[in-house]
């Protein structure tokens, strides 16, 4: 090959690479907030679906076994002398208290935990779930599904005729909370809350 017949080899210049990287960075910066919102919505949907699954499981077990089945809800940051099931003991804080009766231990936890037990075998955990998004009710409560699928929701509801409403609220303000309503008939309904 002679020097006059050489083809020019093309490549990318440094300026072209820098411009491309700058455009890619701008697109990534715009996409991160949308992706964070997507992740928060997915986490809320996952928590709602898990809670519906646990409640439905408890109701079906009550009907299938012809015995009462209870879903126990334990809130975060509430001092209790009862320990949670082993799988729900993350971030457990144990405090020793002394009083006239002796020394007792009080436990606190960082997230909500709920578990299903048969009423005649309280030590046997059938199913378990956790959520950081439950906001109401804000105290410990339980739902008991009876052998015909009806629910004893007296611990949960605010008024005598109202269903038990469990609201899950994400940490972001731009995502609407979701409320699950459990009626005395045992039905579980999902209600989207308007912002």
CSV table of C-alpha atoms in Angstrom, one decimal:
chain,number,residue,atom,x,y,z
A,1,UNK,CA,0.0,0.0,0.0
A,2,UNK,CA,1.2,3.4,-0.8
A,3,UNK,CA,0.9,6.4,1.5
A,4,UNK,CA,-1.6,8.1,-0.8
A,5,UNK,CA,-4.1,5.2,-0.8
A,6,UNK,CA,-4.5,4.9,3.0
A,7,UNK,CA,-8.0,5.2,4.3
A,8,UNK,CA,-8.7,7.6,7.1
A,9,UNK,CA,-9.6,5.7,10.2
A,10,UNK,CA,-12.6,7.3,12.0
A,11,UNK,CA,-13.0,7.3,15.8
A,12,UNK,CA,-14.7,9.4,18.5
A,13,UNK,CA,-13.0,12.5,19.6
A,14,UNK,CA,-12.8,13.4,23.2
A,15,UNK,CA,-15.3,16.2,22.8
A,16,UNK,CA,-17.8,13.9,21.3
A,17,UNK,CA,-17.4,11.4,24.2
A,18,UNK,CA,-17.8,14.2,26.7
A,19,UNK,CA,-21.0,15.5,25.1
A,20,UNK,CA,-22.4,12.0,25.0
A,21,UNK,CA,-21.6,11.5,28.7
A,22,UNK,CA,-23.1,14.8,29.6
A,23,UNK,CA,-26.4,14.0,27.8
A,24,UNK,CA,-26.5,10.6,29.5
A,25,UNK,CA,-25.9,12.2,32.9
A,26,UNK,CA,-28.8,14.7,32.4
A,27,UNK,CA,-31.1,11.9,31.4
A,28,UNK,CA,-30.1,9.8,34.4
A,29,UNK,CA,-30.6,12.8,36.8
A,30,UNK,CA,-34.1,13.3,35.4
A,31,UNK,CA,-34.9,9.5,35.7
A,32,UNK,CA,-33.8,9.0,39.3
A,33,UNK,CA,-36.8,10.7,41.0
A,34,UNK,CA,-39.2,8.9,38.8
A,35,UNK,CA,-37.5,5.6,39.6
A,36,UNK,CA,-37.6,6.3,43.3
A,37,UNK,CA,-41.3,7.0,43.1
A,38,UNK,CA,-41.7,3.8,41.2
A,39,UNK,CA,-39.9,1.8,43.8
A,40,UNK,CA,-42.0,3.4,46.6
A,41,UNK,CA,-45.3,2.5,44.7
A,42,UNK,CA,-44.0,-1.0,44.2
A,43,UNK,CA,-43.2,-1.4,47.9
A,44,UNK,CA,-46.6,-0.1,48.9
A,45,UNK,CA,-48.3,-2.5,46.5
A,46,UNK,CA,-46.2,-5.4,47.8
A,47,UNK,CA,-47.2,-4.6,51.4
A,48,UNK,CA,-50.9,-4.3,50.5
A,49,UNK,CA,-50.8,-7.6,48.6
A,50,UNK,CA,-49.0,-9.4,51.4
A,51,UNK,CA,-51.5,-8.1,54.0
A,52,UNK,CA,-54.5,-9.1,51.8
A,53,UNK,CA,-52.9,-12.5,51.3
A,54,UNK,CA,-52.4,-13.0,55.1
A,55,UNK,CA,-56.0,-11.9,55.9
A,56,UNK,CA,-57.4,-14.1,53.2
A,57,UNK,CA,-55.3,-17.0,54.4
A,58,UNK,CA,-56.5,-16.6,57.9
A,59,UNK,CA,-60.1,-16.5,56.8
A,60,UNK,CA,-59.7,-19.6,54.6
A,61,UNK,CA,-58.0,-21.5,57.4
A,62,UNK,CA,-60.9,-20.7,59.8
A,63,UNK,CA,-63.4,-22.0,57.3
A,64,UNK,CA,-61.3,-25.1,56.3
A,65,UNK,CA,-60.4,-26.1,59.9
A,66,UNK,CA,-63.8,-25.1,61.4
A,67,UNK,CA,-62.1,-23.2,64.2
A,68,UNK,CA,-61.3,-19.6,65.0
A,69,UNK,CA,-58.2,-18.2,63.4
A,70,UNK,CA,-56.7,-14.9,64.6
A,71,UNK,CA,-54.5,-12.3,62.9
A,72,UNK,CA,-52.5,-10.4,65.6
A,73,UNK,CA,-51.1,-7.0,64.7
A,74,UNK,CA,-48.2,-5.6,66.8
A,75,UNK,CA,-47.3,-1.9,66.2
A,76,UNK,CA,-43.8,-0.4,66.2
A,77,UNK,CA,-42.4,1.5,69.1
A,78,UNK,CA,-45.0,0.2,71.5
A,79,UNK,CA,-43.7,-1.2,74.8
A,80,UNK,CA,-44.9,-4.8,75.3
A,81,UNK,CA,-44.0,-7.6,77.7
A,82,UNK,CA,-44.8,-10.2,75.0
A,83,UNK,CA,-42.2,-11.0,72.5
A,84,UNK,CA,-43.0,-11.2,68.8
A,85,UNK,CA,-42.5,-14.4,66.8
A,86,UNK,CA,-38.8,-15.1,66.0
A,87,UNK,CA,-39.1,-13.9,62.3
A,88,UNK,CA,-40.4,-10.5,63.5
A,89,UNK,CA,-37.8,-9.6,66.0
A,90,UNK,CA,-35.7,-7.4,63.7
A,91,UNK,CA,-34.4,-4.3,65.5
A,92,UNK,CA,-35.6,-5.6,68.8
A,93,UNK,CA,-34.9,-3.4,71.9
A,94,UNK,CA,-35.2,-5.1,75.2
A,95,UNK,CA,-35.4,-2.9,78.4
A,96,UNK,CA,-35.2,-4.3,81.9
A,97,UNK,CA,-37.7,-2.6,84.3
A,98,UNK,CA,-37.7,-3.1,88.1
A,99,UNK,CA,-40.8,-2.6,90.1
A,100,UNK,CA,-42.3,-4.0,93.4
A,101,UNK,CA,-43.0,-7.3,91.6
A,102,UNK,CA,-39.4,-7.8,90.5
A,103,UNK,CA,-37.6,-7.4,87.2
A,104,UNK,CA,-39.5,-7.6,83.9
A,105,UNK,CA,-38.4,-7.1,80.3
A,106,UNK,CA,-40.2,-4.8,77.9
A,107,UNK,CA,-39.7,-5.1,74.2
A,108,UNK,CA,-39.9,-2.5,71.4
A,109,UNK,CA,-39.7,-3.1,67.6
A,110,UNK,CA,-39.2,-0.8,64.6
A,111,UNK,CA,-41.9,-2.0,62.2
A,112,UNK,CA,-45.4,-3.5,62.2
A,113,UNK,CA,-45.6,-7.2,62.4
A,114,UNK,CA,-48.7,-9.4,62.0
A,115,UNK,CA,-49.1,-13.1,62.3
A,116,UNK,CA,-51.8,-15.8,62.0
A,117,UNK,CA,-52.5,-18.2,64.8
A,118,UNK,CA,-55.2,-20.7,65.4
A,119,UNK,CA,-57.2,-19.7,68.5
A,120,UNK,CA,-56.8,-23.1,70.1
A,121,UNK,CA,-53.0,-23.3,69.4
A,122,UNK,CA,-51.7,-19.8,70.1
A,123,UNK,CA,-48.0,-20.9,70.0
A,124,UNK,CA,-48.3,-22.2,66.4
A,125,UNK,CA,-47.6,-19.4,63.9
A,126,UNK,CA,-49.3,-20.3,60.6
A,127,UNK,CA,-48.2,-17.2,58.6
A,128,UNK,CA,-46.4,-14.0,59.2
A,129,UNK,CA,-45.8,-10.6,57.6
A,130,UNK,CA,-44.1,-7.2,58.3
A,131,UNK,CA,-44.7,-3.7,57.1
A,132,UNK,CA,-43.4,-0.2,57.8
A,133,UNK,CA,-46.3,1.4,56.0
A,134,UNK,CA,-49.3,0.7,58.3
A,135,UNK,CA,-50.5,4.0,59.8
A,136,UNK,CA,-53.9,3.2,61.2
A,137,UNK,CA,-55.0,1.8,63.5
A,138,UNK,CA,-52.0,2.9,65.5
A,139,UNK,CA,-52.3,0.5,68.4
A,140,UNK,CA,-52.1,-3.3,68.8
A,141,UNK,CA,-55.2,-5.1,67.6
A,142,UNK,CA,-56.4,-8.5,66.3
A,143,UNK,CA,-58.9,-9.8,63.8
A,144,UNK,CA,-60.5,-13.2,64.5
A,145,UNK,CA,-62.0,-15.1,61.6
A,146,UNK,CA,-64.7,-17.6,62.7
A,147,UNK,CA,-65.6,-21.0,61.3
A,148,UNK,CA,-68.1,-19.6,58.8
A,149,UNK,CA,-65.8,-16.9,57.6
A,150,UNK,CA,-67.3,-14.1,59.6
A,151,UNK,CA,-64.9,-11.7,61.4
A,152,UNK,CA,-64.7,-10.4,64.9
A,153,UNK,CA,-63.3,-6.9,64.3
A,154,UNK,CA,-64.1,-5.3,67.6
A,155,UNK,CA,-60.5,-4.6,68.4
A,156,UNK,CA,-59.9,-2.7,65.2
A,157,UNK,CA,-62.9,-0.6,64.2
A,158,UNK,CA,-63.5,2.9,65.3
A,159,UNK,CA,-67.3,2.9,65.5
A,160,UNK,CA,-69.7,0.0,66.2
A,161,UNK,CA,-71.0,-0.1,62.6
A,162,UNK,CA,-67.8,0.7,60.8
A,163,UNK,CA,-65.6,-2.0,59.2
A,164,UNK,CA,-62.1,-2.5,60.4
A,165,UNK,CA,-59.9,-0.1,58.3
A,166,UNK,CA,-56.2,-0.7,58.0
A,167,UNK,CA,-54.4,2.1,56.2
A,168,UNK,CA,-51.0,1.8,54.6
A,169,UNK,CA,-49.3,5.1,53.9
A,170,UNK,CA,-45.9,5.3,52.1
A,171,UNK,CA,-43.2,7.6,53.2
A,172,UNK,CA,-43.6,9.8,50.1
A,173,UNK,CA,-46.3,12.5,49.9
A,174,UNK,CA,-46.9,12.1,46.2
A,175,UNK,CA,-48.3,8.5,46.5
A,176,UNK,CA,-51.8,7.9,47.7
A,177,UNK,CA,-52.4,5.8,50.8
A,178,UNK,CA,-54.3,2.5,50.5
A,179,UNK,CA,-57.0,1.4,53.0
A,180,UNK,CA,-58.1,-2.2,53.5
A,181,UNK,CA,-61.6,-2.6,54.9
A,182,UNK,CA,-62.5,-5.8,56.7
A,183,UNK,CA,-66.3,-6.2,57.4
A,184,UNK,CA,-68.0,-8.4,59.9
A,185,UNK,CA,-68.8,-10.8,57.1
A,186,UNK,CA,-65.1,-11.4,56.6
A,187,UNK,CA,-64.9,-9.7,53.3
A,188,UNK,CA,-61.7,-7.7,52.5
A,189,UNK,CA,-61.9,-4.7,50.2
A,190,UNK,CA,-59.2,-2.5,48.9
A,191,UNK,CA,-59.9,1.3,48.9
A,192,UNK,CA,-57.7,3.8,47.1
A,193,UNK,CA,-57.6,7.0,49.1
A,194,UNK,CA,-57.6,10.3,47.2
A,195,UNK,CA,-54.9,12.7,47.9
